[in-house]
Amino acid sequence: MRSMTGCGRGHGWDGSWDVTVDIKSVNHRFLDVAVKLSSDLIFLHDLVRKEAGASLIRGHLDVIVTVKRSRPGKGEVFIDNGLAASYFENARQIAEKNGCEVGLNAGSLLSLPGVCTVTESGLDTEAISKLTLQAVQEAIEQVVVMRVEEGKHLQEDIALHLAEAEHLHEAIAAKAPMVVVQYRQKLLSRLEAMHVEGIDPSRIAQEVALIADKCAIDEELSRLSSHFLQMHTYLATEGENGKKMDFLIQEMNREANTIGSKAMDAEIAQYVVNLKSEIEKMREQVQNVE
């Protein structure tokens, strides 16, 4: 069993480029991969999504990719000679008008805005893609390890609440047959207190039979027991069981509600309240199972 909660970080480095991938995973009904990239790294989007989803079945993943140069790339220098000439001509005219020297040399011209532009070489998409793939794989491995570890805790907690639910199921099953017996005794006691005589025993039996049919919960208890056994099976097997367990929890809750509405007994009603509480605790944990 694996949780859907985890995080991981991966690195890729080749001397020129340094790639870092951070992944955070939380629960989600399906697999949802959100990749955060700067505009110049958009070419990595499909690669990251595909690789991040290769080892995971469910969960929302936030993937952040950061790419840095490990050392300066080869740059290109562009000189705007026209702009430099314009600077110089304007300086010459000002100097001539004011009777002074121009005072401009090549170095001065290169320092003026817009005359000299240095551009770095473009991104090496092939190298960056390779490093990103490496970093994503490393980060995913860490996410899976954390999910497995968290899954063990989920498994233990669900098993604990399941055992308590089974204990309550046994208590309800033991109490259920007594409900009709107690109802018959109460009915006879009321008739006796009212000094009613000459009541046909078959009429009393008929009334008790109607109540017995109305509050019968044998089928619900049987189905609930079957759901418990199935939950044990899911807890003991690996794979994508989260959705199956979630559906099973819904069915458990349905049976518990029916038992609560049919059982005409305060003690059983309290058992049902506690049973639903245990089922809800299981549901909260199952929501995070992959």
XYZ file of C-alpha atoms in Angstrom:
290
model
C 0.000 0.000 0.000
C 1.236 3.441 -0.900
C 0.133 6.866 0.222
C -0.334 9.749 -2.191
C 1.733 12.097 -0.014
C 5.427 12.569 -0.655
C 8.157 14.843 -1.919
C 11.503 14.522 -3.629
C 14.361 16.444 -5.211
C 16.585 15.418 -8.096
C 19.705 16.929 -9.677
C 21.366 16.745 -13.051
C 24.735 18.299 -13.836
C 27.158 18.002 -16.742
C 29.619 20.778 -16.007
C 27.807 23.326 -18.149
C 24.212 23.016 -16.957
C 22.745 22.452 -13.490
C 19.153 21.154 -13.380
C 17.084 20.796 -10.196
C 13.652 19.166 -10.061
C 11.438 19.454 -6.970
C 8.281 17.332 -6.713
C 5.529 17.539 -4.108
C 2.695 15.012 -4.141
C -0.695 15.201 -2.396
C -3.911 13.194 -2.671
C -6.147 13.472 -5.736
C -8.806 11.311 -7.368
C -6.670 10.859 -10.473
C -3.097 11.488 -11.588
C -2.670 15.234 -12.091
C 0.792 16.573 -12.947
C 1.337 20.355 -12.793
C 4.713 21.390 -14.229
C 6.087 24.843 -13.421
C 8.580 26.105 -16.007
C 9.918 29.432 -17.171
C 8.918 30.397 -20.714
C 12.298 29.459 -22.194
C 12.026 25.920 -20.768
C 8.584 25.101 -22.160
C 10.153 22.402 -24.347
C 10.566 20.304 -21.170
C 6.854 20.226 -20.332
C 5.778 16.994 -22.040
C 8.968 15.182 -21.050
C 8.498 16.019 -17.370
C 4.780 15.131 -17.336
C 5.371 11.775 -18.998
C 8.271 10.761 -16.774
C 6.631 11.982 -13.557
C 3.517 9.942 -14.294
C 5.332 6.768 -15.322
C 5.727 5.413 -11.779
C 2.645 6.880 -10.097
C -1.040 6.046 -10.465
C -2.894 8.726 -8.496
C -2.147 12.040 -6.812
C -1.601 15.692 -7.616
C 2.038 16.455 -8.387
C 3.596 19.914 -8.337
C 6.823 19.725 -10.325
C 9.230 22.679 -10.329
C 12.158 22.623 -12.765
C 15.082 25.024 -12.327
C 17.883 25.282 -14.901
C 21.104 27.246 -14.321
C 24.383 27.611 -16.179
C 27.250 26.034 -14.297
C 29.719 28.225 -16.204
C 29.272 31.173 -18.565
C 28.359 30.210 -22.093
C 30.025 31.537 -25.181
C 28.712 34.997 -25.921
C 28.431 37.115 -29.060
C 29.264 40.821 -29.273
C 27.223 43.125 -31.508
C 28.459 46.650 -32.265
C 25.979 49.197 -33.570
C 28.373 51.243 -35.706
C 25.624 53.529 -36.925
C 24.669 54.475 -33.377
C 28.338 54.977 -32.442
C 28.790 57.279 -35.459
C 25.725 59.250 -34.453
C 27.082 59.652 -30.894
C 30.413 60.863 -32.261
C 28.881 63.301 -34.784
C 26.645 64.847 -32.133
C 29.606 65.137 -29.742
C 31.693 66.775 -32.527
C 28.962 69.338 -33.232
C 28.645 70.187 -29.536
C 32.433 70.525 -29.225
C 32.622 72.741 -32.337
C 29.804 74.967 -31.129
C 31.368 75.373 -27.693
C 34.978 75.565 -28.792
C 36.204 72.450 -27.023
C 37.619 69.061 -27.914
C 35.373 66.069 -28.618
C 37.089 63.885 -26.005
C 35.689 60.585 -27.325
C 37.702 57.493 -28.130
C 36.737 53.922 -29.076
C 36.508 52.844 -25.448
C 34.239 55.730 -24.585
C 31.974 55.001 -27.520
C 31.639 51.313 -26.573
C 30.481 52.284 -23.087
C 27.611 54.416 -24.384
C 24.077 52.884 -24.145
C 23.151 50.632 -27.036
C 26.489 50.724 -28.842
C 27.789 47.380 -27.560
C 25.474 44.418 -26.846
C 26.672 41.054 -25.515
C 24.348 38.079 -25.894
C 24.844 34.660 -24.343
C 24.594 31.551 -26.455
C 21.196 29.818 -26.508
C 20.038 26.897 -24.373
C 21.395 23.472 -25.187
C 17.990 21.780 -25.335
C 19.379 18.285 -25.847
C 21.724 18.436 -22.849
C 19.112 20.099 -20.642
C 16.473 17.509 -21.588
C 18.823 14.677 -20.691
C 19.708 16.225 -17.329
C 16.055 17.002 -16.588
C 15.075 13.392 -17.242
C 17.771 12.254 -14.846
C 16.653 14.736 -12.179
C 12.953 13.794 -12.521
C 13.749 10.101 -12.131
C 15.758 10.796 -8.982
C 13.005 12.965 -7.510
C 10.308 10.387 -8.321
C 12.334 7.646 -6.613
C 12.354 9.733 -3.432
C 8.615 10.411 -3.748
C 7.885 6.686 -4.113
C 10.018 5.821 -1.072
C 8.147 8.385 1.021
C 4.785 7.183 -0.300
C 5.601 3.603 0.630
C 6.679 4.608 4.130
C 3.578 6.730 4.615
C 1.489 3.873 3.227
C 2.672 1.604 6.047
C 1.350 4.060 8.620
C -1.961 4.337 6.749
C -2.252 0.564 6.620
C -1.683 0.231 10.363
C -4.175 2.963 11.193
C -6.889 1.616 8.883
C -6.382 -1.899 10.297
C -6.776 -0.523 13.816
C -10.113 1.153 13.047
C -11.261 -1.870 11.046
C -10.664 -4.124 14.061
C -12.715 -1.788 16.261
C -15.505 -1.720 13.653
C -15.549 -5.529 13.635
C -15.784 -5.558 17.427
C -18.814 -3.260 17.270
C -20.323 -5.441 14.532
C -20.047 -8.458 16.845
C -21.682 -6.515 19.676
C -24.597 -5.515 17.427
C -25.005 -9.081 16.135
C -25.095 -10.414 19.704
C -27.638 -7.837 20.817
C -29.959 -7.974 17.781
C -31.818 -11.238 18.647
C -32.683 -9.858 22.083
C -34.566 -6.889 20.641
C -37.641 -8.946 19.662
C -37.584 -10.888 22.955
C -37.483 -7.653 24.939
C -40.254 -6.162 22.810
C -42.517 -9.178 23.535
C -41.814 -8.897 27.242
C -42.595 -5.166 27.240
C -45.803 -5.758 25.287
C -47.028 -8.387 27.758
C -46.064 -6.177 30.690
C -48.068 -3.254 29.294
C -51.124 -5.421 28.672
C -50.863 -6.773 32.177
C -50.493 -3.279 33.644
C -53.615 -2.237 31.729
C -55.460 -5.296 33.081
C -56.272 -6.447 29.580
C -57.574 -10.006 29.564
C -58.589 -12.478 26.936
C -55.961 -11.432 24.376
C -55.547 -14.060 21.691
C -51.938 -15.393 21.887
C -51.868 -15.603 18.098
C -52.584 -11.881 17.922
C -49.613 -11.183 20.192
C -47.443 -13.507 18.106
C -48.534 -11.682 14.973
C -47.613 -8.296 16.469
C -44.240 -9.579 17.594
C -43.628 -11.089 14.140
C -44.325 -7.756 12.479
C -41.836 -6.013 14.740
C -39.288 -8.785 14.182
C -39.547 -8.321 10.426
C -39.339 -4.534 10.725
C -36.178 -4.508 12.819
C -34.423 -7.481 11.200
C -30.809 -6.543 10.401
C -29.374 -9.973 9.574
C -28.806 -9.124 5.920
C -27.139 -5.810 6.722
C -24.849 -7.466 9.266
C -23.945 -10.168 6.753
C -23.071 -7.637 4.050
C -21.110 -5.547 6.540
C -19.121 -8.619 7.544
C -18.379 -9.285 3.870
C -17.173 -5.685 3.438
C -14.825 -6.099 6.402
C -13.308 -9.238 4.881
C -12.818 -7.458 1.559
C -11.118 -4.550 3.320
C -8.683 -7.000 4.917
C -7.903 -8.328 1.440
C -7.163 -4.845 0.092
C -4.954 -4.079 3.084
C -2.922 -7.211 2.435
C -2.417 -6.713 -1.319
C -0.403 -4.191 -3.294
C -1.620 -2.169 -6.248
C -4.167 0.526 -6.932
C -6.605 -0.179 -4.098
C -7.426 3.361 -3.016
C -10.526 3.763 -5.212
C -11.768 0.265 -4.343
C -11.348 0.912 -0.635
C -13.112 4.251 -0.945
C -16.107 2.557 -2.589
C -16.089 -0.143 0.093
C -16.160 2.502 2.819
C -19.258 4.019 1.206
C -20.964 0.617 1.283
C -20.007 0.108 4.935
C -21.523 3.454 5.812
C -24.687 2.592 3.891
C -25.151 -0.649 5.857
C -24.447 1.101 9.152
C -27.082 3.733 8.387
C -29.641 1.044 7.567
C -28.883 -0.842 10.772
C -29.288 2.357 12.758
C -32.671 3.110 11.199
C -34.057 -0.425 11.657
C -32.741 -1.465 15.053
C -35.288 -0.509 17.715
C -32.855 -0.493 20.598
C -30.941 2.304 22.339
C -27.869 0.136 22.965
C -27.638 -0.890 19.307
C -28.143 2.746 18.315
C -25.083 3.680 20.392
C -23.095 0.871 18.837
C -24.050 2.201 15.393
C -22.905 5.700 16.305
C -19.512 4.331 17.333
C -19.393 2.105 14.248
C -19.997 5.050 11.933
C -17.269 6.955 13.754
C -14.773 4.147 13.054
C -15.880 3.954 9.409
C -15.388 7.705 9.049
C -11.888 7.444 10.482
C -11.104 4.759 7.925
C -12.555 6.939 5.170
C -10.280 9.841 6.118
C -7.219 7.615 5.789
C -8.406 5.823 2.649
C -8.697 9.208 0.903
C -4.899 9.312 0.834
C -4.303 5.751 -0.408
C -3.026 5.475 -3.982
